[in-house]
PDB file of C-alpha atoms and ligand atoms in Angstrom:
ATOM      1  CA  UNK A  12     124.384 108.818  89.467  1.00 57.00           C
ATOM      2  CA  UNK A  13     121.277 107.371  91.678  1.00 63.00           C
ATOM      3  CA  UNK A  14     121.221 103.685  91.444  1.00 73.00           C
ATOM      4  CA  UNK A  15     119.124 102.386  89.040  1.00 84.00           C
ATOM      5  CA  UNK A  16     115.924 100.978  90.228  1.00 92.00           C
ATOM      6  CA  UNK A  17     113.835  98.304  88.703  1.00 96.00           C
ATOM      7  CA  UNK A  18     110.502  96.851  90.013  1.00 97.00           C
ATOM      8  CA  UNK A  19     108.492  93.591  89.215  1.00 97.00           C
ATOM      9  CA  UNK A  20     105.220  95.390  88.478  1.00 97.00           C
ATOM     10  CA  UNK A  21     102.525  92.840  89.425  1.00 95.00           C
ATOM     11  CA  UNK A  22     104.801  91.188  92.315  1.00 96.00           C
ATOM     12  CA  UNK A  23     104.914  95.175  93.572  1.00 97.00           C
ATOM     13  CA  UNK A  24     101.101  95.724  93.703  1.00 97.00           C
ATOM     14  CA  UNK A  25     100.510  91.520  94.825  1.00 96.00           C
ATOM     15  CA  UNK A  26     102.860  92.689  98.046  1.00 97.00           C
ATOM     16  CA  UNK A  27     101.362  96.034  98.531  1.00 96.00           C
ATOM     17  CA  UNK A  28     104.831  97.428  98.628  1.00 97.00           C
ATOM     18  CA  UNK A  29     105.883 101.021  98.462  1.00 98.00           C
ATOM     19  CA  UNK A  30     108.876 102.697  97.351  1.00 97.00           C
ATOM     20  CA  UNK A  31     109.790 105.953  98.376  1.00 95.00           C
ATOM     21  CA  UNK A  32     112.758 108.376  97.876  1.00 95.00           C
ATOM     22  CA  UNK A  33     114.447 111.405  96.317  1.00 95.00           C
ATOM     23  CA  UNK A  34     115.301 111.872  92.528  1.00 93.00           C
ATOM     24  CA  UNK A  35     118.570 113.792  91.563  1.00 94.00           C
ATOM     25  CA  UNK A  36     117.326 116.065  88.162  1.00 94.00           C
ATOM     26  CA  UNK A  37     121.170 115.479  86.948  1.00 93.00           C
ATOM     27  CA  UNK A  38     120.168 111.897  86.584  1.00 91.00           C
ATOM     28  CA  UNK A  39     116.767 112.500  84.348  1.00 91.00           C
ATOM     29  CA  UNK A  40     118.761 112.582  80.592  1.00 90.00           C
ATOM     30  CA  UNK A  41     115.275 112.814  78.856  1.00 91.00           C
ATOM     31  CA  UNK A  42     113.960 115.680  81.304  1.00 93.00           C
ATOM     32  CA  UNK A  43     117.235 117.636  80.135  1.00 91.00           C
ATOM     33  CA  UNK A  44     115.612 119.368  77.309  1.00 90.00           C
ATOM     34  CA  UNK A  45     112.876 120.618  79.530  1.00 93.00           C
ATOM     35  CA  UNK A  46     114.842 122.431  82.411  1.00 95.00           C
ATOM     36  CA  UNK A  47     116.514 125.704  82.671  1.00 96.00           C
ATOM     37  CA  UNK A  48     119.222 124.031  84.573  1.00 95.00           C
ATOM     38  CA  UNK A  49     119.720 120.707  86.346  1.00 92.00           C
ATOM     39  CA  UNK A  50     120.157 121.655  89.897  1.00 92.00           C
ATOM     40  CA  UNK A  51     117.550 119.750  92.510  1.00 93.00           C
ATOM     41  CA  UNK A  52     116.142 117.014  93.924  1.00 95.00           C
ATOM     42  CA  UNK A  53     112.586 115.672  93.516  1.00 96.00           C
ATOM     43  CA  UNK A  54     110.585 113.107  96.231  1.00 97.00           C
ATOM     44  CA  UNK A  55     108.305 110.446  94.969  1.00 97.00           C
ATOM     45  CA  UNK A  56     106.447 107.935  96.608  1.00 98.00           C
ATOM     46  CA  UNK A  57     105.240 104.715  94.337  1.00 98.00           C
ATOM     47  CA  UNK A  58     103.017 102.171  96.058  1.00 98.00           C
ATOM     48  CA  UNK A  59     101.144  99.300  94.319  1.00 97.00           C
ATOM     49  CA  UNK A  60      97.628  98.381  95.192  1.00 96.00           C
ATOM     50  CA  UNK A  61      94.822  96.926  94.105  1.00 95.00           C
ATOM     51  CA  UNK A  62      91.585  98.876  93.057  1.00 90.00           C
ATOM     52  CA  UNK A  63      88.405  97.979  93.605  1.00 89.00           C
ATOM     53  CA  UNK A  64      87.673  96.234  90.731  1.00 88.00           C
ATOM     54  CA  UNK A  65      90.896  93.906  91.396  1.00 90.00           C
ATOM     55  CA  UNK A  66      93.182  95.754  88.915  1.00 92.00           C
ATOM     56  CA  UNK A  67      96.603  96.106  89.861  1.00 95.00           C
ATOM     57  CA  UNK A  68      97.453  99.849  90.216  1.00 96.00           C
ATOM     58  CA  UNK A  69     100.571 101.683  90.737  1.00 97.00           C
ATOM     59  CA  UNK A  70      99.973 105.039  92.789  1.00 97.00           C
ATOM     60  CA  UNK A  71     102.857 107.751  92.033  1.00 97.00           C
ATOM     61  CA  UNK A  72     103.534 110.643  93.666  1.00 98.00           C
ATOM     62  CA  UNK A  73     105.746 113.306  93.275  1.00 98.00           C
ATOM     63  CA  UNK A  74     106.670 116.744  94.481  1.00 97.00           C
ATOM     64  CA  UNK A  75     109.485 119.219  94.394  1.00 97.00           C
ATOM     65  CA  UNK A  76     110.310 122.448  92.641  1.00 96.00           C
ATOM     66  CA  UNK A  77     111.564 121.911  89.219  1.00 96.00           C
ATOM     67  CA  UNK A  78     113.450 124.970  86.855  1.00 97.00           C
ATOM     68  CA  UNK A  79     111.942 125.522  83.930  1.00 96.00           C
ATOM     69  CA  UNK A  80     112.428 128.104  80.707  1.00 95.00           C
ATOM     70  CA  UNK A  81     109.607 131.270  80.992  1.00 95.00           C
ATOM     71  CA  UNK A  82     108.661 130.992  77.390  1.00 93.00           C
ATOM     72  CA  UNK A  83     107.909 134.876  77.618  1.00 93.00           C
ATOM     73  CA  UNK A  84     111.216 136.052  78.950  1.00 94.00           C
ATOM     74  CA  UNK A  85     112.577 132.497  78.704  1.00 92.00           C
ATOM     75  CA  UNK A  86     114.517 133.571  82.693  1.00 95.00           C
ATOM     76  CA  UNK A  87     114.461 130.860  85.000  1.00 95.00           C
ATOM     77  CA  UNK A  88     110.950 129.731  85.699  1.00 96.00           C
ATOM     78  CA  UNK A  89     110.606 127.581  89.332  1.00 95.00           C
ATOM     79  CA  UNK A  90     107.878 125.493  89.137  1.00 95.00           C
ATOM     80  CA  UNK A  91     106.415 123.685  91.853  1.00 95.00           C
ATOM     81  CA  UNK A  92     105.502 119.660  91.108  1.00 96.00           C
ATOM     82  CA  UNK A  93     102.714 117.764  92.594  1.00 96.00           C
ATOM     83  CA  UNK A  94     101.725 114.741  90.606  1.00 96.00           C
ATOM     84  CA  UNK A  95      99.427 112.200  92.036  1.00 96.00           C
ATOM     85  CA  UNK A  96      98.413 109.428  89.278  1.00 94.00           C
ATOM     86  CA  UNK A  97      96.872 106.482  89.476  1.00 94.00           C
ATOM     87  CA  UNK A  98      98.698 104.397  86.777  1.00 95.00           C
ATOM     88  CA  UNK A  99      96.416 100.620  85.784  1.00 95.00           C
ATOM     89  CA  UNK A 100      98.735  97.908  84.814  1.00 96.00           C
ATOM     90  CA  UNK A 101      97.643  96.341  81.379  1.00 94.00           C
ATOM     91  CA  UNK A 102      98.172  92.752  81.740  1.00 91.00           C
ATOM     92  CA  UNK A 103      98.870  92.716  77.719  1.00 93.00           C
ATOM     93  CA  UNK A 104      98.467  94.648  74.705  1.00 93.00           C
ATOM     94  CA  UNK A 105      94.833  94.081  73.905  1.00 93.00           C
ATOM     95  CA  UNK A 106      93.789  95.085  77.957  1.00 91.00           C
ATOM     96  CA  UNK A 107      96.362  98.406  77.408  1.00 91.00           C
ATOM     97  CA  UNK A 108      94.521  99.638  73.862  1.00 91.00           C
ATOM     98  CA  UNK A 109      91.291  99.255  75.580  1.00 88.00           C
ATOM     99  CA  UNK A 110      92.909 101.434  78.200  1.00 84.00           C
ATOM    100  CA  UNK A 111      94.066 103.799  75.539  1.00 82.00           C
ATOM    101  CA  UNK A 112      90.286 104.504  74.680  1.00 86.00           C
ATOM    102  CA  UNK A 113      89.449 105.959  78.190  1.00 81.00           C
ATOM    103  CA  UNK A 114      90.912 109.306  78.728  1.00 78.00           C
ATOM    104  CA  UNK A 115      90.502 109.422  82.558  1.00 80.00           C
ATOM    105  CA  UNK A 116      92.589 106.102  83.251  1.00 82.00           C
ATOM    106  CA  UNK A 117      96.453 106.157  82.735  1.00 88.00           C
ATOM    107  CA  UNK A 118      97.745 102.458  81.810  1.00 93.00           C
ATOM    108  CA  UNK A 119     100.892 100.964  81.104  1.00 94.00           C
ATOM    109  CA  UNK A 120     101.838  97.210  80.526  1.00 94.00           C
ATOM    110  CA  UNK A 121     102.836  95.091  83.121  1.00 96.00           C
ATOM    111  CA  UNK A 122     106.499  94.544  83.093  1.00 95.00           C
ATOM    112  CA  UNK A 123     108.758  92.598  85.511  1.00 95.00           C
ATOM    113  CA  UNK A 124     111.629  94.986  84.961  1.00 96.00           C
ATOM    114  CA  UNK A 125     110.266  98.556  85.361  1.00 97.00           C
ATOM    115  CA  UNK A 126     112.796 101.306  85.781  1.00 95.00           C
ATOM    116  CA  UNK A 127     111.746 103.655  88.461  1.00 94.00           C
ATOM    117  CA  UNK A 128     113.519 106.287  87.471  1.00 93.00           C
ATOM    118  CA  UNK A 129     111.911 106.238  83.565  1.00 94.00           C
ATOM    119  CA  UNK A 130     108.814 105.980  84.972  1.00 95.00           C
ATOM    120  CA  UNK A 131     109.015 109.250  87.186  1.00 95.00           C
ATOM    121  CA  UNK A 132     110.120 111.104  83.820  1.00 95.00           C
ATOM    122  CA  UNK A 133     107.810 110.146  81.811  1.00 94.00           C
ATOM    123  CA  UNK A 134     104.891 111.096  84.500  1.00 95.00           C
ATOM    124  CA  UNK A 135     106.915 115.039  84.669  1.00 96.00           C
ATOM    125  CA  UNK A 136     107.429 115.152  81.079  1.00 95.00           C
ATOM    126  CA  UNK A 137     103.413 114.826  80.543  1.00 92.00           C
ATOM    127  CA  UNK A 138     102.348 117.254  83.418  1.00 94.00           C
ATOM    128  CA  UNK A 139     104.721 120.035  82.618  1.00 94.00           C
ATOM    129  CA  UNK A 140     102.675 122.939  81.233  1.00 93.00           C
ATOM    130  CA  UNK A 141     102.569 123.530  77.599  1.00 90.00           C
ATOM    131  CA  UNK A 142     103.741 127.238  77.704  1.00 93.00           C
ATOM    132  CA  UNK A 143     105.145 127.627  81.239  1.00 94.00           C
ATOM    133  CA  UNK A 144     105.234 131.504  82.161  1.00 94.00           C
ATOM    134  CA  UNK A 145     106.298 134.065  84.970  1.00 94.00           C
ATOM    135  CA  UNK A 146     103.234 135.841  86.036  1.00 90.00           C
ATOM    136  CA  UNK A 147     103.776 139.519  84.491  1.00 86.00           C
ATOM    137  CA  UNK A 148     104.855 141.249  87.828  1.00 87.00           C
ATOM    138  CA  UNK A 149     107.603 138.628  88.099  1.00 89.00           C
ATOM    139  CA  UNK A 150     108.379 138.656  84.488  1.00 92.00           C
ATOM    140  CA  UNK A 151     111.336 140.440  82.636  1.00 88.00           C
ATOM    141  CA  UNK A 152     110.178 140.162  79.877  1.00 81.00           C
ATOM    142  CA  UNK A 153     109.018 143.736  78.580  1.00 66.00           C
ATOM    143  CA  UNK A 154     106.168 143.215  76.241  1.00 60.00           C
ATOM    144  CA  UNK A 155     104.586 139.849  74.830  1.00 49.00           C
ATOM    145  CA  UNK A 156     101.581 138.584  72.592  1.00 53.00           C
ATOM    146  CA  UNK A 157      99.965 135.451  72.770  1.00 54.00           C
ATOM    147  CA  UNK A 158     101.105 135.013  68.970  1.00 50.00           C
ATOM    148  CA  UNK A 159     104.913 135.013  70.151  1.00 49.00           C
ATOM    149  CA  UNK A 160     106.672 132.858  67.592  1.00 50.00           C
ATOM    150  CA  UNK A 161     108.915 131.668  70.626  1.00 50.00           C
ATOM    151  CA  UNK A 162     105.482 129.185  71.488  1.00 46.00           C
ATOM    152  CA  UNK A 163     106.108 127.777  67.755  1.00 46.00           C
ATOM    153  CA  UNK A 164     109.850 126.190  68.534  1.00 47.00           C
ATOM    154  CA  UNK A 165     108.362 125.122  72.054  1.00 51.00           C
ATOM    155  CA  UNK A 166     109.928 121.752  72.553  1.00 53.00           C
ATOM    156  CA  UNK A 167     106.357 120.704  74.920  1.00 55.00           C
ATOM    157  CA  UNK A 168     104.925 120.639  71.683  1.00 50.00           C
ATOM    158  CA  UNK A 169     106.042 117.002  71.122  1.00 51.00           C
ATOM    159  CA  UNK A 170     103.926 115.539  74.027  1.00 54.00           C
ATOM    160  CA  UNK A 171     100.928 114.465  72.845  1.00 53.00           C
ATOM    161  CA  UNK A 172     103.347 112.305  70.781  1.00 48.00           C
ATOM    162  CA  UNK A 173     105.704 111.157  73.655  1.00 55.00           C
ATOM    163  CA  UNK A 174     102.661 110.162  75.546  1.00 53.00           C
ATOM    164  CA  UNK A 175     101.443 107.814  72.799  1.00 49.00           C
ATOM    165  CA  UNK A 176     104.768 106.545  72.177  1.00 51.00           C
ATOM    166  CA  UNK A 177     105.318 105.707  75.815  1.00 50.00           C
ATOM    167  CA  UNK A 178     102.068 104.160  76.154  1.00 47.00           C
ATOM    168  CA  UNK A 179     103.638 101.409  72.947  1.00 45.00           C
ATOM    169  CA  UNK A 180     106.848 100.364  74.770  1.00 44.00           C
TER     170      UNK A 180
HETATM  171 ZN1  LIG B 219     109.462 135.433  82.375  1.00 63.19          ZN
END
């Protein structure tokens, strides 16, 4: 297990401080349901700064190759991860539902105990493709229509929700 890694949010951005390492996928429990198997590493990079209207921002980055389920042949799909977000820090509920009305800015609520490592799953969970697929030279899979029942019991399904939900707490 990586040691668990909490952040002062504000403090963060008000010291322009970055954090940078390497994420072990055995350690991401809610990523679990996503991946083919649990073998890798991912890098990140999280730096707080200012924008420039004086809002407190977290920049996250993160890259690596992460296995995934083809949903045609559902084989081992490696899929390459390169998030940059710009994440605003609500400084309390009424500032983050305003947030929640714009669809280009990403906010969150300020907190003085933010786990690093919760953070970083939530920001893969919501940029993994919906139907993630082998391109059909590389695929096994035989035959496939774009009606395949396998989409229907796609777990990505549930995102739209998870991103709300994460958006609450
Ligand atoms: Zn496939």
């Amino acid at each position: 297990m990586s040691a668990q890694i909490v952040i002062d949010t504000l403090d963060f951005v008000s010291n322009t401080r970055t954090l940078h390492g390497k994420i072990i996928l055995k350690d991401c429990m809610r990523l679990k349901d996503y991946l083919y198997d649990n073998q890798g590493k991912l890098k990140y990079k999280i730096s707080g700064v200012l924008d420039k209207n004086d809002k407190s921002i977290l920049q996250v980055i993160i890259n690596g190759e992460i296995p995934l389920h083809c949903q045609r042949c559902l084989g081992k799909l490696t899929y390459l991860l390169n998030i940059q977000r710009e994440i605003l820090l609500a400084e309390n509920e009424n500032e983050l539902s305003h947030l929640d009305e714009i669809e280009t800015i990403d906010g969150i609520l300020a907190d003085s105990n933010l786990d690093i490592l919760e953070l970083i799953e939530d920001e893969i969970i919501l940029s993994l493709p919906i139907s993630p697929r082998h391109r059909e030279n590389e695929c096994s899979a035989q035959e496939f229509t774009d009606s395949n029942p396998i989409g229907e019991k796609n777990p990505f399904v549930a995102l739209a929700k998870l991103k709300k939900h994460t958006k609450i707490i």
